[in-house]
CSV table of C-alpha atoms in Angstrom, one decimal:
chain,number,residue,atom,x,y,z
A,1,MET,CA,28.6,10.7,4.8
A,2,PHE,CA,29.5,9.8,7.9
A,3,ASN,CA,31.1,13.4,9.0
A,4,LYS,CA,29.4,14.5,12.5
A,5,HIS,CA,29.6,18.2,11.4
A,6,LEU,CA,28.3,17.8,8.2
A,7,TRP,CA,25.3,15.5,9.8
A,8,LEU,CA,25.6,18.3,12.3
A,9,LYS,CA,24.6,21.3,9.5
A,10,GLU,CA,21.8,19.2,8.4
A,11,TRP,CA,20.2,18.6,11.1
A,12,ARG,CA,20.7,23.0,12.7
A,13,GLY,CA,18.8,23.2,9.7
A,14,VAL,CA,15.7,21.4,10.7
A,15,ARG,CA,15.7,20.6,13.9
A,16,TRP,CA,12.7,23.1,14.8
A,17,ILE,CA,10.9,20.5,12.1
A,18,VAL,CA,12.3,17.6,13.4
A,19,VAL,CA,11.2,18.2,17.4
A,20,VAL,CA,7.7,19.8,15.7
A,21,LEU,CA,7.4,16.6,13.3
A,22,MET,CA,8.0,14.4,16.1
A,23,LEU,CA,5.7,16.1,18.6
A,24,LEU,CA,2.6,15.6,16.0
A,25,PHE,CA,3.5,12.0,15.2
A,26,LEU,CA,3.0,11.4,19.3
A,27,TYR,CA,-0.2,13.7,19.4
A,28,ALA,CA,-1.4,11.9,16.4
A,29,GLN,CA,-0.3,8.4,17.1
A,30,THR,CA,0.2,7.8,20.3
A,31,GLY,CA,-3.3,9.9,21.5
A,32,GLY,CA,-4.8,8.7,18.2
A,33,LEU,CA,-4.6,4.7,19.9
A,34,TYR,CA,-5.1,6.4,23.1
A,35,SER,CA,-8.3,7.4,22.1
A,36,ASP,CA,-9.6,4.4,20.2
A,37,THR,CA,-8.1,2.1,23.3
A,38,GLU,CA,-11.0,4.4,25.2
A,39,SER,CA,-13.6,3.5,22.4
A,40,TRP,CA,-13.5,0.1,22.9
A,41,GLN,CA,-13.2,0.3,26.6
A,42,SER,CA,-17.0,2.4,26.6
A,43,GLN,CA,-18.1,-0.2,24.2
A,44,TYR,CA,-16.9,-2.7,26.7
A,45,ASP,CA,-18.1,-1.5,29.5
A,46,TYR,CA,-21.8,-0.6,27.6
A,47,PHE,CA,-22.2,-4.6,26.7
A,48,GLN,CA,-21.8,-5.4,30.1
A,49,SER,CA,-23.8,-3.3,31.7
A,50,ASP,CA,-27.5,-3.8,33.0
A,51,GLY,CA,-29.0,-1.5,30.6
A,52,PHE,CA,-28.0,-3.2,27.3
A,53,GLN,CA,-28.7,-6.2,29.4
A,54,LYS,CA,-32.6,-4.6,30.0
A,55,GLU,CA,-32.0,-3.9,25.9
A,56,GLN,CA,-31.3,-7.2,24.9
A,57,GLU,CA,-34.8,-8.9,27.4
A,58,GLN,CA,-36.9,-6.0,25.7
A,59,SER,CA,-35.5,-6.8,22.0
A,60,PRO,CA,-37.5,-9.5,19.4
A,61,SER,CA,-35.4,-12.4,19.4
A,62,ASP,CA,-34.1,-11.6,15.7
A,63,ALA,CA,-32.7,-7.9,16.8
A,64,LYS,CA,-30.5,-9.8,19.6
A,65,MET,CA,-26.8,-9.9,19.8
A,66,THR,CA,-25.6,-13.1,20.4
A,67,PRO,CA,-22.4,-13.5,22.4
A,68,GLU,CA,-21.1,-14.1,19.5
A,69,GLN,CA,-21.2,-11.0,17.6
A,70,VAL,CA,-20.8,-9.2,21.1
A,71,LYS,CA,-17.1,-10.5,20.8
A,72,SER,CA,-16.9,-10.1,17.7
A,73,SER,CA,-17.6,-5.9,17.7
A,74,LEU,CA,-15.1,-6.4,20.8
A,75,THR,CA,-12.4,-8.0,18.4
A,76,LEU,CA,-9.4,-6.1,17.0
A,77,ASN,CA,-8.3,-8.0,13.5
A,78,TYR,CA,-6.1,-5.1,12.0
A,79,PHE,CA,-5.4,-1.4,12.5
A,80,THR,CA,-7.1,0.1,9.5
A,81,THR,CA,-9.8,3.0,8.8
A,82,GLY,CA,-13.6,2.1,7.3
A,83,PHE,CA,-13.8,-0.7,9.2
A,84,PRO,CA,-17.2,-3.4,8.4
A,85,GLY,CA,-19.7,-2.4,11.1
A,86,ASP,CA,-19.1,-6.1,13.1
A,87,LYS,CA,-15.5,-5.5,14.2
A,88,PHE,CA,-13.3,-2.9,16.4
A,89,SER,CA,-12.4,-0.2,13.8
A,90,THR,CA,-9.2,1.7,14.8
A,91,GLN,CA,-9.8,5.3,13.8
A,92,TYR,CA,-7.1,7.2,14.7
A,93,THR,CA,-5.5,7.9,11.3
A,94,MET,CA,-9.0,9.7,10.0
A,95,SER,CA,-8.0,12.4,12.3
A,96,GLN,CA,-6.5,16.0,11.0
A,97,SER,CA,-3.2,16.0,12.1
A,98,TYR,CA,-2.3,12.9,9.9
A,99,PHE,CA,-3.3,15.6,7.0
A,100,ALA,CA,-0.8,18.1,8.7
A,101,LEU,CA,2.1,15.0,8.9
A,102,SER,CA,1.9,14.3,5.6
A,103,ILE,CA,2.4,18.6,4.9
A,104,LEU,CA,4.9,18.5,7.5
A,105,VAL,CA,7.4,15.4,6.3
A,106,VAL,CA,6.9,17.5,2.4
A,107,ILE,CA,7.8,20.8,4.4
A,108,LEU,CA,11.1,18.3,5.4
A,109,GLY,CA,11.9,17.5,2.4
A,110,VAL,CA,11.5,21.1,1.2
A,111,ALA,CA,13.7,22.3,3.6
A,112,MET,CA,16.8,20.7,3.4
A,113,VAL,CA,17.1,21.7,-1.1
A,114,GLY,CA,14.5,23.6,-2.1
A,115,TRP,CA,14.5,26.5,0.9
A,116,GLU,CA,18.3,25.8,1.1
A,117,ARG,CA,18.5,27.2,-2.4
A,118,TYR,CA,15.7,30.0,-2.2
A,119,THR,CA,17.8,31.5,0.5
A,120,ARG,CA,21.3,30.3,-1.5
A,121,LYS,CA,22.8,29.2,1.2
A,122,ASP,CA,23.0,26.4,-0.6
A,123,HIS,CA,26.5,28.2,-2.1
A,124,PHE,CA,28.0,28.1,1.8
A,125,SER,CA,27.0,24.3,1.3
A,126,LEU,CA,28.2,23.8,-1.9
A,127,ALA,CA,31.0,25.2,-1.5
A,128,ALA,CA,32.3,23.2,1.8
A,129,PRO,CA,34.2,20.4,1.7
A,130,PHE,CA,32.2,17.5,1.4
A,131,LYS,CA,31.5,15.3,-1.5
A,132,ARG,CA,28.1,16.3,-3.0
A,133,GLY,CA,27.0,12.5,-2.9
A,134,SER,CA,27.7,12.4,0.9
A,135,MET,CA,25.7,15.1,1.3
A,136,ILE,CA,22.6,14.6,-0.2
A,137,GLY,CA,22.7,11.5,1.6
A,138,THR,CA,23.0,12.4,4.8
A,139,LYS,CA,20.0,14.5,4.1
A,140,LEU,CA,18.1,11.3,3.5
A,141,LEU,CA,19.7,9.6,6.2
A,142,LEU,CA,18.6,12.2,8.0
A,143,GLY,CA,15.1,12.5,7.4
A,144,CYS,CA,14.4,9.0,6.6
A,145,LEU,CA,15.4,8.7,10.0
A,146,VAL,CA,13.3,11.1,12.3
A,147,ILE,CA,10.5,10.3,10.1
A,148,THR,CA,10.8,6.2,11.3
A,149,VAL,CA,12.3,6.8,14.5
A,150,ALA,CA,9.0,9.3,15.4
A,151,TYR,CA,6.9,6.8,13.7
A,152,GLY,CA,8.0,3.5,15.8
A,153,VAL,CA,8.3,4.8,19.1
A,154,SER,CA,4.8,7.6,19.2
A,155,LEU,CA,3.4,3.7,17.0
A,156,TRP,CA,5.1,1.7,20.0
A,157,LEU,CA,3.9,4.0,22.5
A,158,GLY,CA,-0.1,4.0,21.8
A,159,LEU,CA,0.0,0.0,20.3
A,160,TRP,CA,1.7,-1.2,24.7
A,161,HIS,CA,-1.1,0.5,26.1
A,162,MET,CA,-4.0,-0.4,23.6
A,163,PHE,CA,-3.0,-4.0,24.1
A,164,GLN,CA,-2.5,-3.3,28.2
A,165,VAL,CA,-6.3,-2.6,28.1
A,166,ILE,CA,-7.7,-4.8,25.7
A,167,PRO,CA,-7.7,-8.3,26.7
A,168,THR,CA,-6.1,-11.2,24.2
A,169,GLU,CA,-9.1,-12.8,23.9
A,170,TYR,CA,-10.2,-9.7,22.0
A,171,ILE,CA,-6.9,-9.7,20.2
A,172,ASP,CA,-7.4,-12.0,16.9
A,173,LEU,CA,-4.5,-10.0,14.6
A,174,ASP,CA,-4.4,-10.9,10.6
A,175,MET,CA,-0.1,-10.2,10.8
A,176,GLN,CA,-0.4,-9.8,7.4
A,177,LYS,CA,-2.5,-7.0,7.0
A,178,VAL,CA,-0.9,-5.7,10.4
A,179,TYR,CA,2.6,-5.0,8.8
A,180,LEU,CA,1.3,-4.0,4.9
A,181,GLY,CA,-0.8,-1.5,6.7
A,182,LEU,CA,1.5,-0.7,9.3
A,183,ILE,CA,5.0,-0.6,7.0
A,184,GLY,CA,2.9,0.6,4.6
A,185,ASN,CA,1.8,4.3,6.5
A,186,LEU,CA,5.8,4.6,7.2
A,187,GLY,CA,6.4,4.1,3.5
A,188,THR,CA,4.1,6.6,2.9
A,189,PHE,CA,5.7,9.2,4.9
A,190,LEU,CA,8.9,8.5,3.4
A,191,LEU,CA,7.9,8.1,-0.2
A,192,LEU,CA,7.0,11.8,0.5
A,193,PHE,CA,10.0,12.7,2.0
A,194,VAL,CA,11.6,12.0,-0.6
A,195,VAL,CA,9.5,12.9,-3.2
A,196,ALA,CA,9.9,16.1,-1.4
A,197,VAL,CA,13.7,15.9,-1.4
A,198,PHE,CA,13.8,15.0,-5.5
A,199,VAL,CA,11.4,17.8,-6.9
A,200,GLY,CA,14.3,19.6,-4.9
A,201,THR,CA,16.5,18.3,-7.1
A,202,VAL,CA,15.4,18.7,-10.5
A,203,MET,CA,13.8,22.7,-10.1
A,204,GLY,CA,15.4,26.2,-9.0
A,205,GLU,CA,12.6,27.7,-8.3
A,206,LEU,CA,10.5,27.3,-4.8
A,207,LEU,CA,7.6,27.9,-6.3
A,208,ALA,CA,8.1,26.1,-9.0
A,209,THR,CA,8.8,23.4,-6.7
A,210,VAL,CA,5.3,23.5,-4.4
A,211,ILE,CA,3.4,23.2,-7.9
A,212,ALA,CA,5.6,20.6,-8.9
A,213,LEU,CA,5.1,18.6,-5.3
A,214,LEU,CA,1.7,19.3,-5.4
A,215,VAL,CA,0.9,17.9,-9.2
A,216,ILE,CA,2.9,14.5,-8.4
A,217,THR,CA,0.7,14.0,-4.7
A,218,ILE,CA,-2.8,14.4,-6.0
A,219,MET,CA,-1.9,13.5,-9.9
A,220,PRO,CA,-2.4,9.2,-9.2
A,221,ARG,CA,-5.6,9.7,-8.2
A,222,TYR,CA,-6.9,11.6,-10.7
A,223,ILE,CA,-5.0,9.4,-13.1
A,224,TYR,CA,-7.1,6.7,-11.9
A,225,VAL,CA,-10.5,8.2,-12.2
A,226,VAL,CA,-10.0,9.7,-15.5
A,227,TRP,CA,-8.5,5.8,-16.6
A,228,LEU,CA,-11.6,4.2,-14.8
A,229,ALA,CA,-14.0,6.4,-16.9
A,230,LEU,CA,-12.5,6.0,-20.4
A,231,MET,CA,-12.4,1.6,-19.5
A,232,GLN,CA,-16.0,2.0,-18.8
A,233,LEU,CA,-16.5,4.3,-22.2
A,234,LEU,CA,-14.1,1.5,-23.8
A,235,GLN,CA,-15.9,-1.6,-22.7
A,236,PRO,CA,-18.8,-0.6,-20.7
A,237,ASP,CA,-19.4,-4.6,-20.5
A,238,VAL,CA,-16.7,-4.8,-17.6
A,239,SER,CA,-17.3,-4.4,-13.7
A,240,ALA,CA,-16.7,-2.0,-11.7
A,241,GLU,CA,-15.4,-4.2,-9.3
A,242,LYS,CA,-12.9,-5.1,-12.3
A,243,LEU,CA,-11.4,-2.0,-12.1
A,244,ALA,CA,-10.7,-0.8,-8.9
A,245,ASN,CA,-8.3,-3.7,-8.7
A,246,TRP,CA,-6.2,-0.9,-9.3
A,247,THR,CA,-6.7,1.9,-6.9
A,248,PRO,CA,-4.3,0.7,-4.4
A,249,TYR,CA,-2.1,1.8,-6.6
A,250,ALA,CA,-3.4,5.0,-7.3
A,251,ASN,CA,-3.0,5.4,-3.7
A,252,VAL,CA,0.8,5.1,-2.6
A,253,PHE,CA,0.6,9.4,-1.3
A,254,LEU,CA,-2.4,8.7,1.1
A,255,VAL,CA,-2.0,6.9,4.6
A,256,PHE,CA,-4.0,3.2,4.5
A,257,GLY,CA,-4.1,3.5,1.0
A,258,ASN,CA,-3.6,0.0,1.0
A,259,SER,CA,-6.5,-0.5,1.2
A,260,GLU,CA,-7.4,-4.3,0.5
A,261,PHE,CA,-3.8,-5.1,2.2
A,262,GLU,CA,-1.8,-6.4,-1.4
A,263,TYR,CA,1.2,-6.9,-1.5
A,264,GLY,CA,1.3,-5.4,-5.2
A,265,PRO,CA,1.1,-2.4,-4.3
A,266,PHE,CA,3.5,-2.5,-1.0
A,267,ILE,CA,6.0,-3.5,-3.5
A,268,PHE,CA,4.9,-0.5,-5.6
A,269,GLN,CA,5.6,1.8,-3.2
A,270,MET,CA,8.3,0.3,-2.4
A,271,ILE,CA,10.2,1.2,-6.4
A,272,LEU,CA,9.2,4.6,-5.9
A,273,LEU,CA,11.1,5.6,-2.7
A,274,VAL,CA,13.7,4.0,-4.3
A,275,LEU,CA,14.0,5.5,-7.4
A,276,PHE,CA,13.2,8.7,-5.7
A,277,GLY,CA,16.2,8.1,-3.7
A,278,ILE,CA,18.9,7.2,-6.6
A,279,GLY,CA,17.1,10.2,-8.3
A,280,SER,CA,17.8,12.6,-5.7
A,281,VAL,CA,21.6,11.5,-5.4
A,282,PHE,CA,22.4,11.6,-9.2
A,283,PHE,CA,20.5,15.2,-10.0
A,284,TYR,CA,21.6,16.7,-6.8
A,285,LYS,CA,25.3,15.1,-7.9
A,286,ARG,CA,25.4,17.8,-11.2
A,287,TYR,CA,22.7,20.4,-10.3
A,288,SER,CA,24.8,24.6,-11.1
A,289,MET,CA,24.2,26.9,-8.8
A,290,GLU,CA,23.9,29.3,-11.7
A,291,ASN,CA,20.6,27.3,-12.4
A,292,ASN,CA,19.3,28.6,-9.3
A,293,GLY,CA,15.9,30.9,-9.9
A,294,LYS,CA,15.4,29.3,-13.1
A,295,VAL,CA,11.9,26.3,-13.6
A,296,LEU,CA,14.1,23.8,-14.7
A,297,ALA,CA,17.5,23.2,-13.2
A,298,PHE,CA,18.9,20.9,-15.8
A,299,SER,CA,18.1,22.2,-19.5
A,300,TYR,CA,17.6,18.4,-20.8
A,301,LEU,CA,14.3,17.8,-18.6
A,302,ARG,CA,11.9,20.4,-20.4
A,303,ILE,CA,10.8,19.1,-23.3
A,304,PRO,CA,9.8,15.2,-20.0
A,305,SER,CA,8.6,17.9,-17.7
A,306,ALA,CA,6.4,19.3,-20.7
A,307,ILE,CA,5.0,16.6,-21.7
A,308,LEU,CA,4.7,15.5,-18.0
A,309,VAL,CA,3.2,18.6,-16.6
A,310,SER,CA,0.5,18.8,-19.9
A,311,PHE,CA,-0.8,15.2,-19.2
A,312,GLY,CA,-1.3,16.6,-15.6
A,313,GLY,CA,-2.9,18.6,-16.7
A,314,ALA,CA,-4.9,17.3,-19.4
A,315,VAL,CA,-5.9,14.9,-16.2
A,316,LEU,CA,-6.8,17.1,-13.7
A,317,ILE,CA,-9.2,19.1,-16.3
A,318,THR,CA,-11.2,15.7,-17.8
A,319,ASN,CA,-11.2,15.5,-14.1
A,320,PHE,CA,-13.4,18.5,-13.5
A,321,TRP,CA,-15.5,17.6,-16.5
A,322,ILE,CA,-16.3,14.6,-15.6
A,323,GLY,CA,-17.4,15.3,-12.2
A,324,GLY,CA,-19.7,18.1,-13.7
A,325,GLY,CA,-21.1,16.4,-16.6
A,326,THR,CA,-24.6,14.8,-17.7
A,327,ALA,CA,-26.2,12.5,-15.2
A,328,ASP,CA,-25.3,9.8,-18.1
A,329,GLY,CA,-21.8,10.1,-18.2
A,330,PRO,CA,-19.2,11.1,-21.2
A,331,SER,CA,-19.5,10.6,-24.6
A,332,LEU,CA,-16.2,9.0,-26.2
A,333,THR,CA,-15.9,11.4,-28.6
A,334,SER,CA,-16.1,14.4,-25.9
A,335,PHE,CA,-14.2,12.7,-23.5
A,336,LEU,CA,-11.3,12.5,-26.1
A,337,ILE,CA,-12.0,15.8,-27.6
A,338,VAL,CA,-11.7,17.7,-24.1
A,339,CYS,CA,-8.4,15.2,-22.9
A,340,ILE,CA,-7.0,16.2,-26.2
A,341,GLY,CA,-7.6,19.5,-25.9
A,342,SER,CA,-6.8,20.4,-22.8
A,343,PHE,CA,-3.0,18.3,-22.9
A,344,ILE,CA,-2.4,20.6,-26.4
A,345,GLY,CA,-3.2,23.8,-24.2
A,346,CYS,CA,-1.6,23.2,-21.2
A,347,LEU,CA,1.7,21.8,-23.3
A,348,VAL,CA,1.5,25.5,-24.8
A,349,ILE,CA,1.2,26.8,-21.2
A,350,CYS,CA,4.4,25.0,-20.9
A,351,TYR,CA,6.5,26.1,-23.9
A,352,MET,CA,5.5,30.1,-22.8
A,353,VAL,CA,6.7,29.3,-19.5
A,354,LEU,CA,9.8,26.8,-20.3
A,355,TYR,CA,11.3,28.3,-23.7
A,356,ARG,CA,10.0,32.0,-23.4
A,357,ASN,CA,10.7,32.7,-19.9
A,358,THR,CA,7.2,33.8,-19.6
A,359,TRP,CA,6.2,34.7,-15.8
A,360,VAL,CA,9.2,33.7,-15.1
A,361,ARG,CA,11.3,36.2,-13.2
A,362,ARG,CA,14.6,36.9,-15.2
């Protein structure tokens, strides 16, 4: 696994993606935090200006801001998006560049396994004098190392500048939320990368790999929406706030998805990361090049894959049906009919694709 020729081989295959990834992390995190720092400075200068003092003098007594309110609106407690209006909120993760970063780490994982199989370069790789476990281990380590270094360096540069500008009297960090938020974001990028590698190991066709990745990454949120609707139909007296406690678990693939900064969703994210990593090693070591071009590289995964895909399809269809339903919401009977009917329909399609080779190149 630590053979330099193996590392050089993997590096040459993804070096341009790595360079773009590092530059985008610098733009998104370092540049974003610099922009947030400028926003804080502008807000601070405004509160110190004569114009603000005149506004305070002309405002009614109940509309004036107290010194405590002014300080509170400038105080940084932790890093998040959607922060309450009476505190200083960082917005650096709300830019489109963070969405591009999520896509790019997935592309990095696809390039290491899925694209390598699509271009048949894996024929040379698997014939090289390296153990398969060492090969997939190098891919995973290289990708995780690149993401961690790019994330850490860009974040450090941005935070260093922010803490140089904002006085310590306006910094009151809740360290538990800081760690769970920032380390959780890194876990999100690592999880997206490892999932891309895992899907590449079990799929033998590139288009099927891309579709499977879309299903896996977006499906948790849709599952949560459908589950929430079902619980409200079964238990209408249960408050929505109680059901909303599961939201962070459905957002494991989103930056700052752990909006409540709880340990449970973070641990769940780490468990998924480890499981997908182990699964990548397990299936890569058992892959046969003869399965290139097939939807699934392992025939014994047909039944569980068909069930999972059909379940995902049913969730997606039901979610769209709920969104376009009546104002009063669906009834329990119609809800179950749509769920079960769409599941059976998707199962028939999966059977045609996986067992009859319909719509798949032979």
